[in-house]
Amino acid sequence: MKFSRTLVSVIAVCPATTAFMASPSPKTITTSSLLSSPAPFFSSDISQALDKELSYQPGKADTPFAKKYGHLAGAQIRTVAEAFSAFTDMLGTPINALYKGICTDLVGSLHLIVVNARFNRDALFSLGLVNSLNLVLKNYPEQDTAKKIKSAMIESVGLNEAEIDAEAAMLEEWAKGKTKEDISNALKGEGDSPLAQIAKAAKGDEWWMYSKFFGIGLVRLMEIVGVEQDMSVAYDVMEEWVGKCMEKPYYTACSDSDLYFKTKGKLDMMETMMKEIEIREKKRMADRLEAKAEAAIRAAEKAAKLQDEIDKEAAKEAERETVA
């Protein structure tokens, strides 16, 4: 028996004893007052909503989304903690303190993108991922460790580094020599280029999922085709490419573009700071070496002078012995 019908039946059989009792206060709501009110407390819409909630089963709704992804209901999904653990195990070495925060953010965000049922990897996503990692790690103090960080980050979320690099290189090679208008036409789905195929797939998928690495891939294409690398300029181009050409919501893509340039500015500042520190350290080292060299020269001169005096004294002693 449905929950709503049972509750209404129980209310209906309760005795109407309010005539022999004191009138309830204005703040008190009784069962009989609910029944005697002109409008029923439980309308048919509420009853249907309650019945629907009680009969709900994950993935069994009669909707296009549930029909496409309902088979994944109850599936075991790796947690962010497990992704971090896999990344740490694969890397096997500590991360420089300056890079620990941004690497943590990248692992977490990349994992949450990949485990989403709507996620479909394409060359534009791969280009954005590679570009992001190259930007973050280009000035890492130990470049051998930087390569390990990149590999561990990609592999820890279940992606293949060789495939990601190959897709990114393919799309970069295709974009060389193209113009902004060529990219716009391809994003409209015109032609049979790799980018046009990506755009067609996105337009044909009602549940297509945007990710920030897809947006960064578009920023990289802007750089290749000669679009000015300025936050405001990139915002307008992103709005055109995603909103008008792909006919998809563009606000998140524009926001990710702004964040990319802000992060790039901070990393450039950090690069300048590290170079200044390196220059100062080299100067200090040169000063120390120069001081050591001068001290060695003075010591050598002193030793030579002392030896000269010893030789002179020895000569005088030999002369006195000869005269004697």
Coordinates of C-alpha atoms in Angstrom, one line a residue, residues 27 36 39 51 59 80 97 179 189 216 229-230 273 308 315:
K27 CA -0.4 27.7 17.2
S36 CA -12.1 20.0 8.3
A39 CA -8.4 22.4 0.9
D51 CA 4.9 7.7 -4.2
G59 CA 19.5 4.3 -12.6
V80 CA 40.5 10.8 -4.8
A97 CA 57.7 22.3 -1.6
T179 CA 44.4 30.8 -38.9
G189 CA 32.2 20.8 -37.8
I216 CA 43.3 24.9 -22.1
Q229 CA 48.1 35.8 -25.5
D230 CA 46.1 38.3 -23.4
M273 CA 62.2 34.9 -8.7
D308 CA 113.3 33.5 0.7
A315 CA 123.3 31.5 2.8

